[in-house]
Coordinates of N, CA and C in Angstrom, one line a residue:
M68 N 0.8 -1.2 -0.2 CA 0.0 0.3 -0.2 C 0.3 1.3 0.2
T69 N 2.0 1.3 0.7 CA 2.4 2.3 1.1 C 3.4 2.7 -0.9
E70 N 4.0 1.8 -1.3 CA 4.5 2.0 -3.0 C 4.1 2.9 -3.9
P71 N 2.5 2.1 -3.6 CA 2.2 3.5 -4.9 C 2.5 4.8 -4.5
T72 N 1.3 5.2 -2.9 CA 1.0 6.4 -2.9 C 2.5 7.0 -2.4
H73 N 4.4 6.7 -2.0 CA 5.7 6.9 -2.8 C 5.2 7.8 -4.1
D74 N 5.5 7.2 -5.2 CA 4.7 7.3 -6.3 C 4.7 8.3 -6.6
E75 N 3.3 8.4 -6.4 CA 1.8 9.2 -6.2 C 2.4 10.8 -5.9
A76 N 3.1 10.6 -4.8 CA 4.0 11.4 -4.0 C 4.6 12.6 -5.1
H77 N 6.0 11.7 -5.8 CA 6.7 11.9 -6.8 C 6.2 12.6 -7.8
A78 N 4.8 12.4 -8.5 CA 4.5 12.9 -10.1 C 3.8 14.2 -9.3
G79 N 3.1 13.7 -8.1 CA 2.6 15.1 -7.9 C 3.3 16.5 -7.8
A80 N 4.5 15.4 -7.3 CA 5.4 17.2 -7.2 C 6.2 16.9 -7.9
L81 N 6.3 16.7 -8.4 CA 6.7 17.4 -10.5 C 5.7 17.4 -11.6
G82 N 4.3 17.5 -11.4 CA 2.9 18.0 -11.9 C 3.7 19.9 -11.2
S83 N 4.0 19.9 -10.1 CA 3.7 20.5 -10.0 C 4.7 22.2 -10.0
R84 N 6.0 21.6 -10.1 CA 7.3 21.8 -10.8 C 6.8 22.5 -12.2
L85 N 6.8 21.4 -12.9 CA 6.0 22.1 -14.6 C 5.3 23.4 -13.9
N86 N 4.2 22.6 -13.5 CA 2.9 23.8 -14.2 C 3.7 25.7 -13.4
W87 N 4.3 25.2 -12.5 CA 5.0 26.9 -12.1 C 5.9 27.5 -12.5
L88 N 6.7 26.2 -13.9 CA 7.9 26.5 -14.8 C 6.7 27.3 -15.8
R89 N 6.3 26.4 -16.2 CA 4.9 27.2 -17.5 C 4.7 28.2 -16.9
A90 N 4.4 28.5 -16.0 CA 3.4 29.7 -15.2 C 4.8 31.0 -15.7
A91 N 6.2 30.5 -15.4 CA 6.9 31.1 -15.8 C 7.4 31.6 -17.2
V92 N 7.0 30.7 -18.1 CA 7.4 30.8 -19.2 C 5.9 32.5 -20.0
L93 N 4.6 32.0 -19.1 CA 3.9 32.2 -19.9 C 4.1 33.9 -19.3
G94 N 4.6 33.8 -18.1 CA 4.8 35.4 -17.6 C 6.0 35.8 -18.4
A95 N 7.0 35.1 -18.7 CA 7.8 35.9 -19.3 C 7.4 36.7 -21.0
N96 N 6.1 35.0 -21.1 CA 5.7 35.8 -22.9 C 5.4 37.0 -22.9
D97 N 4.3 37.0 -21.0 CA 3.5 38.6 -21.3 C 4.2 39.6 -21.6
G98 N 5.5 39.7 -20.6 CA 5.8 40.7 -20.6 C 7.0 40.8 -21.9
I99 N 6.9 40.1 -22.8 CA 7.6 39.7 -24.0 C 6.6 40.3 -24.6
V100 N 5.8 40.6 -24.8 CA 4.6 40.9 -25.8 C 4.5 42.4 -25.6
S101 N 3.9 42.4 -24.5 CA 3.3 43.7 -23.7 C 3.8 45.1 -24.1
T102 N 5.7 44.4 -23.4 CA 6.5 45.3 -23.4 C 7.3 46.1 -25.4
A103 N 7.4 44.7 -26.2 CA 7.8 45.2 -26.8 C 6.5 46.1 -28.1
G104 N 5.2 45.6 -28.1 CA 4.4 46.3 -28.9 C 4.1 47.7 -28.5
L105 N 4.5 48.1 -26.8 CA 4.5 49.0 -26.2 C 5.7 50.4 -26.7
V106 N 7.1 49.2 -26.5 CA 8.2 50.2 -27.3 C 8.3 50.3 -28.5
V107 N 7.3 49.2 -29.7 CA 6.9 49.7 -31.1 C 6.2 50.4 -31.3
G108 N 5.6 50.3 -30.7 CA 4.1 51.8 -30.9 C 5.1 53.1 -30.8
V109 N 5.3 52.7 -29.7 CA 6.8 54.5 -29.5 C 7.4 54.9 -30.5
A110 N 7.7 53.7 -30.4 CA 9.2 53.9 -32.4 C 8.8 54.3 -33.5
G111 N 7.2 53.7 -33.3 CA 6.5 54.5 -34.1 C 6.5 55.7 -35.0
A112 N 6.4 56.9 -33.4 CA 6.0 58.3 -32.8 C 7.4 59.0 -33.1
T113 N 7.6 58.4 -32.5 CA 9.7 59.1 -32.5 C 10.8 58.5 -32.1
T114 N 12.0 58.9 -32.0 CA 13.3 57.5 -32.1 C 13.8 58.7 -31.2
A115 N 13.5 59.2 -30.2 CA 13.8 59.9 -28.9 C 14.6 58.5 -28.4
R116 N 15.6 58.1 -27.3 CA 15.4 57.4 -27.0 C 15.4 57.2 -26.0
A117 N 14.9 58.8 -25.3 CA 14.2 59.4 -24.0 C 13.4 58.8 -23.6
T118 N 12.9 58.9 -24.6 CA 11.0 58.2 -24.7 C 11.2 57.2 -24.8
L119 N 11.5 56.1 -25.3 CA 11.7 54.7 -25.6 C 11.7 54.1 -24.3
L120 N 13.0 54.6 -23.4 CA 13.5 53.8 -22.1 C 12.1 54.2 -21.3
T121 N 12.1 55.2 -21.1 CA 10.4 55.4 -20.4 C 9.7 55.4 -20.9
A122 N 9.2 54.6 -21.6 CA 7.3 54.2 -22.2 C 8.2 52.8 -21.9
G123 N 9.6 51.7 -22.0 CA 9.8 50.4 -21.7 C 9.4 51.0 -20.8
L124 N 10.4 51.2 -19.7 CA 10.5 50.9 -18.2 C 9.2 51.4 -17.2
A125 N 8.2 52.3 -18.2 CA 6.6 52.5 -17.6 C 5.7 51.0 -17.2
G126 N 6.0 50.5 -18.8 CA 5.6 48.9 -19.4 C 5.9 48.1 -18.6
L127 N 7.1 47.7 -18.1 CA 7.6 47.6 -17.4 C 7.2 46.7 -16.0
L128 N 7.0 47.9 -15.4 CA 7.3 48.0 -14.2 C 5.3 48.2 -14.1
A129 N 4.6 48.9 -15.0 CA 2.8 48.5 -15.0 C 2.3 46.8 -14.7
G130 N 3.5 46.7 -15.9 CA 2.6 45.2 -16.7 C 3.7 44.4 -15.3
S131 N 4.7 44.0 -14.5 CA 4.9 43.4 -14.0 C 4.0 43.4 -12.4
M132 N 4.4 44.4 -11.9 CA 2.7 44.4 -11.3 C 2.2 44.4 -11.1
S133 N 1.6 44.4 -11.8 CA -0.1 44.2 -12.4 C 0.0 42.6 -12.1
M134 N 0.7 42.4 -12.6 CA 0.9 40.7 -12.5 C 0.8 40.3 -11.3
A135 N 2.1 40.6 -10.6 CA 2.1 40.5 -9.3 C 0.8 40.1 -8.3
A136 N 0.1 41.4 -8.7 CA -0.6 42.4 -7.6 C -2.3 40.8 -8.1
G137 N -2.3 40.6 -9.7 CA -3.7 39.7 -9.8 C -3.1 38.2 -9.1
E138 N -1.6 37.9 -9.4 CA -1.5 36.1 -8.8 C -1.7 36.5 -7.2
Y139 N -1.1 38.1 -6.7 CA -1.3 37.6 -5.6 C -2.7 37.0 -5.2
V140 N -3.4 38.0 -5.7 CA -5.4 38.2 -5.4 C -5.9 37.0 -5.7
S141 N -5.5 36.2 -6.7 CA -6.2 35.0 -7.1 C -5.3 33.5 -6.4
V142 N -4.3 33.6 -5.8 CA -3.3 32.5 -4.9 C -4.3 32.9 -3.5
S143 N -4.2 34.5 -3.0 CA -5.2 34.1 -1.6 C -6.6 33.9 -2.0
T144 N -6.6 33.7 -2.7 CA -8.2 33.1 -2.7 C -8.1 32.4 -3.5
Q145 N -7.7 31.1 -3.8 CA -7.3 30.0 -3.6 C -7.1 29.2 -2.3
R146 N -6.1 30.3 -1.6 CA -5.7 29.5 -0.4 C -6.9 29.5 0.8
D147 N -7.5 30.9 0.9 CA -8.7 31.1 1.7 C -10.1 29.6 1.5
S148 N -9.6 29.4 0.2 CA -10.9 28.2 -0.7 C -10.1 26.7 0.6
E149 N -9.0 26.7 0.4 CA -8.7 25.3 -0.2 C -8.6 25.7 2.6
K150 N -8.1 26.3 3.0 CA -8.3 26.5 4.1 C -9.3 26.0 4.7
A151 N -10.8 26.8 4.3 CA -12.5 26.5 4.6 C -12.4 25.1 3.9
A152 N -11.7 24.7 2.8 CA -12.7 23.1 3.2 C -12.0 22.4 4.1
L153 N -10.3 22.3 4.1 CA -9.8 22.1 5.1 C -10.7 22.2 7.0
A154 N -11.0 23.4 7.4 CA -11.7 23.6 8.2 C -12.8 22.7 8.2
M155 N -13.3 22.5 7.2 CA -15.3 22.0 6.8 C -14.8 20.3 7.1
E156 N -13.9 20.0 6.7 CA -13.6 18.6 6.9 C -12.9 18.1 8.6
R157 N -12.1 18.8 8.8 CA -11.6 18.5 10.3 C -13.3 18.9 10.9
R158 N -14.2 19.2 11.2 CA -15.0 19.5 11.5 C -15.5 18.3 11.2
E159 N -16.4 18.1 10.3 CA -16.8 17.1 9.7 C -15.9 15.3 10.3
L160 N -15.0 15.1 10.4 CA -14.5 14.3 10.9 C -14.3 14.3 12.1
R161 N -14.7 15.5 13.0 CA -15.0 15.6 14.9 C -16.1 15.2 15.2
E162 N -17.2 15.1 14.5 CA -18.9 15.4 14.4 C -19.4 14.3 13.7
Q163 N -18.7 13.5 13.0 CA -19.4 12.2 12.1 C -18.3 11.3 11.7
P164 N -17.1 11.0 12.8 CA -16.6 10.2 12.3 C -16.6 8.5 11.3
E165 N -17.8 8.5 11.7 CA -18.3 7.1 10.8 C -18.2 6.7 9.4
A166 N -19.7 8.3 10.0 CA -19.2 8.4 7.7 C -18.1 9.2 6.9
E167 N -17.3 9.5 7.6 CA -16.7 9.5 7.2 C -15.6 9.0 6.8
L168 N -15.5 7.4 7.5 CA -14.6 6.6 7.0 C -15.2 5.9 5.6
E169 N -16.6 5.6 6.3 CA -17.0 5.1 4.8 C -17.0 6.0 3.5
E170 N -16.9 7.5 3.6 CA -17.0 8.3 2.5 C -15.4 7.8 1.8
L171 N -14.3 8.2 2.6 CA -12.9 7.6 2.3 C -13.3 5.9 1.8
T172 N -13.8 4.9 2.2 CA -13.9 4.2 2.0 C -14.5 3.4 -0.3
G173 N -15.2 4.7 -0.2 CA -16.1 5.2 -1.2 C -15.0 5.4 -2.6
L174 N -14.1 6.8 -1.6 CA -13.2 7.3 -3.3 C -12.3 6.1 -3.3
L175 N -11.8 5.4 -2.1 CA -11.0 4.6 -2.3 C -11.9 3.7 -3.2
E176 N -12.2 2.9 -3.2 CA -13.2 2.0 -4.4 C -13.4 2.3 -5.8
D177 N -14.2 3.8 -5.8 CA -13.6 4.5 -7.3 C -12.6 4.4 -7.6
R178 N -11.3 4.4 -7.1 CA -10.3 3.8 -7.6 C -9.6 3.3 -8.3
G179 N -10.2 1.7 -7.9 CA -10.2 0.8 -8.3 C -10.1 -1.0 -7.1
L180 N -9.9 0.2 -5.8 CA -9.4 -1.3 -4.9 C -11.2 -1.6 -4.6
S181 N -11.0 -3.0 -4.3 CA -11.9 -4.2 -3.9 C -12.6 -3.4 -2.8
R182 N -13.8 -3.5 -2.4 CA -13.7 -3.6 -1.0 C -13.6 -3.1 0.5
E183 N -13.2 -4.7 0.1 CA -12.2 -4.9 1.7 C -10.8 -4.4 1.8
V184 N -9.8 -4.7 0.4 CA -8.9 -3.5 0.4 C -9.1 -2.0 1.5
A185 N -9.9 -1.6 0.2 CA -10.3 -0.2 0.2 C -10.9 0.2 2.0
H186 N -11.5 -1.2 2.3 CA -11.4 -0.7 3.6 C -10.4 -0.7 4.6
E187 N -10.0 -1.2 4.4 CA -8.2 -1.8 5.4 C -7.8 -0.7 5.2
A188 N -8.0 -0.2 3.9 CA -7.3 1.3 3.5 C -7.6 2.3 4.5
A189 N -8.6 2.8 4.5 CA -9.6 3.7 4.8 C -8.8 3.8 6.3
V190 N -8.9 2.7 6.4 CA -9.1 2.4 8.3 C -7.2 2.5 8.5
Q191 N -6.9 1.9 8.2 CA -5.4 2.3 8.3 C -4.6 4.1 7.8
L192 N -5.2 4.3 7.2 CA -5.2 5.8 6.3 C -5.5 6.8 8.0
T193 N -7.2 6.5 8.3 CA -7.8 7.2 8.8 C -6.8 7.2 10.8
A194 N -6.6 6.2 10.7 CA -5.9 5.9 12.1 C -4.6 6.6 12.1
R195 N -3.7 6.7 11.1 CA -2.4 7.7 10.8 C -2.9 8.9 10.9
D196 N -3.2 9.7 9.6 CA -3.8 11.2 9.6 C -4.9 11.0 9.0
A197 N -6.1 11.5 9.6 CA -7.7 11.4 9.3 C -7.6 12.5 8.4
L198 N -7.7 14.0 8.7 CA -7.4 14.6 8.0 C -6.5 15.2 6.6
R199 N -4.9 14.4 7.2 CA -4.2 14.2 6.0 C -4.9 13.7 4.3
A200 N -5.2 12.4 5.1 CA -6.3 11.5 4.2 C -7.1 12.0 3.0
H201 N -8.5 12.6 4.3 CA -9.2 13.0 3.5 C -8.6 14.3 2.6
A202 N -8.0 15.3 3.2 CA -7.7 16.5 2.1 C -7.6 15.7 1.0
R203 N -6.2 14.8 0.6 CA -5.3 13.8 -0.3 C -6.1 13.5 -1.3
V204 N -7.0 12.3 -0.3 CA -7.8 11.7 -1.4 C -9.4 12.5 -1.7
E205 N -9.7 13.0 -1.0 CA -11.1 13.3 -1.4 C -11.4 15.0 -1.8
L206 N -10.2 15.9 -1.2 CA -10.5 17.2 -1.5 C -8.8 17.8 -2.8
G207 N -8.0 16.4 -3.2 CA -7.0 16.9 -3.8 C -5.6 18.1 -3.4
I208 N -6.1 18.1 -1.7 CA -4.8 19.4 -1.6 C -3.9 18.6 -0.5
D209 N -2.9 18.9 -0.3 CA -1.7 18.5 0.6 C -1.5 19.7 1.1
P210 N -2.5 19.3 3.0 CA -2.6 20.6 3.6 C -0.7 21.1 4.2
D211 N 0.0 19.8 4.0 CA 1.6 20.6 4.4 C 1.8 21.9 3.1
A212 N 1.3 22.3 1.8 CA 2.0 22.5 1.1 C 1.0 23.8 0.4
L213 N 0.1 24.1 0.8 CA -0.6 24.9 0.6 C -0.8 25.9 -0.2
T214 N -0.8 26.7 -1.0 CA -0.4 27.6 -2.2 C -0.1 29.1 -1.5
N215 N 0.7 29.4 -2.2 CA 1.9 30.2 -0.9 C 1.4 31.9 -2.1
P216 N 0.3 32.8 -2.0 CA 0.3 34.6 -2.7 C 1.7 34.7 -2.7
W217 N 2.8 34.9 -1.9 CA 3.3 35.4 -1.5 C 4.5 35.3 -3.1
H218 N 4.5 34.3 -2.8 CA 6.0 32.8 -3.9 C 4.9 32.8 -5.5
A219 N 3.7 33.3 -5.6 CA 3.3 33.0 -6.7 C 3.5 34.7 -6.8
A220 N 3.1 35.5 -6.2 CA 3.9 36.6 -7.4 C 4.5 37.3 -7.1
S221 N 6.2 36.8 -6.8 CA 7.3 37.5 -7.0 C 7.7 36.9 -8.2
A222 N 6.8 35.3 -8.1 CA 6.6 34.9 -8.8 C 6.9 35.3 -10.6
S223 N 5.6 35.5 -10.6 CA 5.4 36.4 -11.6 C 5.8 37.6 -12.3
F224 N 6.2 38.3 -10.9 CA 6.5 39.7 -10.8 C 8.3 39.4 -11.8
L225 N 8.6 38.6 -11.8 CA 10.2 38.3 -11.8 C 10.4 37.7 -13.3
A226 N 8.9 36.9 -13.8 CA 9.3 36.4 -14.5 C 8.4 37.7 -16.3
F227 N 7.4 38.4 -15.4 CA 6.9 39.2 -16.3 C 8.8 40.2 -16.5
T228 N 9.2 41.0 -15.5 CA 10.2 41.5 -15.1 C 11.5 40.9 -16.9
V229 N 11.8 39.7 -17.1 CA 12.9 39.2 -17.3 C 12.9 38.9 -18.4
G230 N 11.1 38.6 -18.5 CA 10.5 39.0 -20.5 C 10.4 40.2 -20.5
A231 N 10.0 41.4 -20.4 CA 9.8 42.8 -20.4 C 11.4 43.8 -20.6
L232 N 12.4 43.0 -20.0 CA 14.1 43.4 -20.7 C 13.9 43.3 -22.3
L233 N 13.8 42.0 -22.8 CA 14.6 42.0 -24.0 C 14.2 42.9 -24.4
P234 N 13.0 43.5 -25.2 CA 12.1 44.6 -26.0 C 13.1 45.8 -25.4
L235 N 13.2 46.3 -24.0 CA 13.0 47.0 -23.8 C 14.8 47.8 -24.6
L236 N 16.1 46.6 -23.5 CA 16.6 46.3 -24.1 C 17.3 47.1 -25.8
A237 N 16.6 45.9 -26.2 CA 16.7 45.8 -27.5 C 16.4 47.1 -28.8
I238 N 14.8 48.1 -27.8 CA 14.9 48.8 -29.0 C 16.0 50.3 -27.9
V239 N 16.3 50.5 -26.8 CA 17.4 51.8 -26.2 C 18.8 51.6 -26.8
L240 N 19.6 49.9 -27.1 CA 20.3 50.3 -27.6 C 21.0 50.2 -28.4
P241 N 21.2 49.6 -29.7 CA 21.4 49.8 -30.9 C 20.8 51.4 -31.6
P242 N 21.5 51.2 -32.5 CA 21.2 52.8 -33.1 C 20.3 52.7 -33.3
A243 N 20.0 53.8 -33.7 CA 18.4 54.4 -34.5 C 18.0 54.1 -35.8
S244 N 18.6 53.6 -36.6 CA 19.1 53.3 -37.4 C 17.9 51.4 -37.7
L245 N 18.5 51.6 -36.3 CA 18.5 49.3 -36.3 C 17.6 48.8 -34.8
R246 N 17.3 49.8 -34.3 CA 17.1 49.5 -32.9 C 15.7 48.3 -33.1
L247 N 14.4 49.0 -34.7 CA 13.3 49.0 -34.9 C 13.4 47.1 -35.2
W248 N 14.6 46.6 -36.5 CA 14.9 45.9 -36.9 C 15.2 45.3 -35.7
V249 N 16.2 45.7 -34.9 CA 16.9 44.5 -33.3 C 15.8 44.0 -32.8
T250 N 14.9 44.9 -32.6 CA 13.7 44.9 -31.5 C 12.9 43.4 -31.9
V251 N 12.8 43.5 -33.4 CA 11.5 42.8 -33.5 C 12.3 41.6 -33.8
L252 N 13.4 41.8 -34.4 CA 14.2 39.9 -34.8 C 13.9 39.7 -33.5
S253 N 15.0 40.3 -32.5 CA 14.9 39.8 -31.1 C 13.8 39.1 -30.2
V254 N 12.8 39.7 -30.9 CA 10.9 39.3 -29.7 C 10.6 38.2 -30.6
L255 N 10.4 38.1 -31.9 CA 10.2 36.7 -32.1 C 11.0 35.8 -32.5
A256 N 12.4 36.3 -31.9 CA 13.3 34.3 -31.5 C 13.2 33.9 -30.4
A257 N 12.1 35.3 -29.6 CA 12.0 35.1 -28.2 C 10.8 34.2 -27.6
L258 N 9.9 35.0 -29.0 CA 8.8 33.9 -29.0 C 8.4 32.9 -29.6
V259 N 9.9 32.5 -30.3 CA 9.6 31.1 -30.7 C 10.0 29.8 -29.5
F260 N 11.1 30.7 -28.5 CA 11.8 29.8 -27.2 C 10.6 30.0 -26.6
T261 N 9.9 30.6 -26.5 CA 8.9 30.6 -25.2 C 7.8 29.2 -25.5
G262 N 7.4 29.6 -27.0 CA 6.4 28.5 -27.8 C 6.4 27.7 -27.5
W263 N 8.0 27.4 -27.9 CA 8.5 26.0 -28.1 C 8.2 25.4 -26.6
T264 N 9.0 26.1 -25.1 CA 8.9 25.1 -24.2 C 7.5 25.3 -23.1
S265 N 7.0 26.3 -23.3 CA 5.5 26.1 -23.0 C 4.8 25.2 -23.5
A266 N 4.9 24.3 -25.5 CA 4.3 23.2 -25.7 C 5.1 22.4 -25.4
R267 N 6.2 21.6 -24.9 CA 7.2 21.3 -24.5 C 7.1 20.6 -22.8
L268 N 6.6 21.5 -21.8 CA 6.6 21.6 -20.8 C 5.4 21.1 -20.6
G269 N 3.9 20.6 -21.3 CA 2.8 21.3 -21.6 C 2.8 19.7 -22.4
A270 N 3.9 18.7 -22.5 CA 3.4 18.1 -23.1 C 2.4 18.5 -24.7
A271 N 2.6 19.0 -25.1 CA 2.3 19.3 -26.5 C 2.8 20.0 -27.4
A272 N 2.5 19.4 -28.7 CA 3.0 19.6 -30.1 C 3.5 21.2 -30.5
P273 N 4.9 21.5 -30.7 CA 6.0 22.5 -30.0 C 5.2 23.5 -31.8
R274 N 4.9 23.0 -32.7 CA 5.2 23.9 -34.4 C 3.4 24.7 -33.9
R275 N 2.4 24.2 -33.7 CA 1.4 25.3 -33.3 C 1.8 26.2 -32.0
A276 N 2.4 25.9 -31.1 CA 2.1 27.0 -29.8 C 3.1 27.6 -30.1
V277 N 4.1 27.3 -31.3 CA 5.3 29.0 -31.4 C 4.4 29.4 -32.7
L278 N 4.2 29.4 -33.9 CA 3.2 29.4 -34.6 C 2.5 30.4 -33.8
R279 N 1.5 30.5 -33.0 CA 0.0 31.3 -32.5 C 1.4 31.8 -31.8
N280 N 2.2 31.5 -30.7 CA 3.4 32.8 -30.6 C 3.5 33.8 -31.5
V281 N 4.4 33.3 -32.0 CA 4.3 34.7 -33.5 C 4.4 35.6 -33.9
V282 N 2.7 34.8 -34.5 CA 2.1 35.2 -34.9 C 1.2 36.9 -34.3
G283 N 1.2 35.6 -33.3 CA 0.5 36.2 -32.0 C 1.0 38.4 -32.0
G284 N 2.7 37.6 -31.4 CA 3.0 38.2 -31.4 C 3.8 39.5 -32.1
A285 N 3.2 39.6 -33.5 CA 4.1 40.0 -34.6 C 3.1 41.2 -34.9
L286 N 1.8 40.6 -34.5 CA 0.8 41.2 -35.0 C 0.2 42.8 -33.8
A287 N 0.3 41.9 -32.8 CA 0.5 43.3 -31.9 C 1.2 44.4 -32.0
M288 N 3.0 44.0 -32.3 CA 4.2 44.6 -32.7 C 3.2 45.4 -34.1
G289 N 2.6 44.9 -34.6 CA 2.3 45.4 -36.3 C 1.7 46.2 -35.9
V290 N 0.2 46.1 -35.1 CA -0.8 47.6 -34.9 C -0.1 48.1 -34.6
T291 N 0.4 48.2 -33.3 CA 1.4 49.5 -32.5 C 2.3 49.8 -33.4
Y292 N 2.8 49.8 -34.0 CA 3.8 50.6 -34.6 C 2.8 51.0 -35.7
A293 N 1.6 50.1 -36.4 CA 1.2 51.7 -37.4 C 0.4 52.8 -36.7
A294 N 0.5 52.3 -35.7 CA -1.1 53.1 -34.4 C -0.1 54.5 -34.2
G295 N 1.5 54.6 -34.1 CA 2.3 55.9 -33.7 C 2.8 56.4 -34.5
T296 N 2.7 55.9 -35.6 CA 3.3 56.0 -36.4 C 1.9 56.9 -37.1
L297 N 0.8 56.7 -37.4 CA -0.2 57.3 -37.6 C -0.3 58.8 -36.3
L298 N 0.2 58.4 -35.7 CA -0.5 59.6 -34.2 C 1.2 60.0 -34.9
G299 N 2.2 59.9 -34.6 CA 3.9 60.4 -34.9 C 3.6 61.3 -36.2
A300 N 2.6 61.0 -37.3 CA 2.7 62.2 -38.7 C 1.5 63.1 -38.1
A301 N 0.6 62.6 -37.4 CA -0.1 63.4 -37.0 C 0.3 65.0 -36.1
G302 N 1.5 64.1 -35.6 CA 2.1 64.9 -34.9 C 1.3 65.8 -33.5
V303 N 0.9 64.5 -33.3 CA -0.2 64.2 -31.8 C 0.6 63.9 -30.2

């Protein structure tokens, strides 16, 4: 009975790490696309390096803070829900232990165990740690590893910042005659990488993910550059 549980824990930990990696890649992708669209749009209206740097930094800070705040709120809500579910489960175990034992037996039966084996496993799991057993089997929650909103917020902030730095540096470092092309090519190359990486982490075919990423990023830069060029020509 212990070996499958041991393997499942490793699989769950691996899945959790892959989810975090995928979220980091997607956060970096957001930073690349949003900041690239912003600086390329401004580049359509002006070639002033200071203006481009100001716009890029503003976009980086606003985007990273927005991502961090959104992730903090979202994960805090999830953590509150997990705590509430654990509190309810704790109360049910205290008030109706027999019914909870039968419920755990049924859940283990649903996973393919015979009635006798499921009941014996439920008895042993309950004797060892009833709350942890119900949390993992019934709720899909590890009470020792609840989601941390601060970790999620900081990870989103860092991922977005890392992604946003690429178009920001690409638009301000090269000479004025080259900066637009350097930015576009470096952004598209980065989008190929993030699309391929996210697809591989999700065990999906990379070709479509890369194509979606590149087309979306190119479209964003094309639209904002056209808007910036029109506004610049109009003297706005």
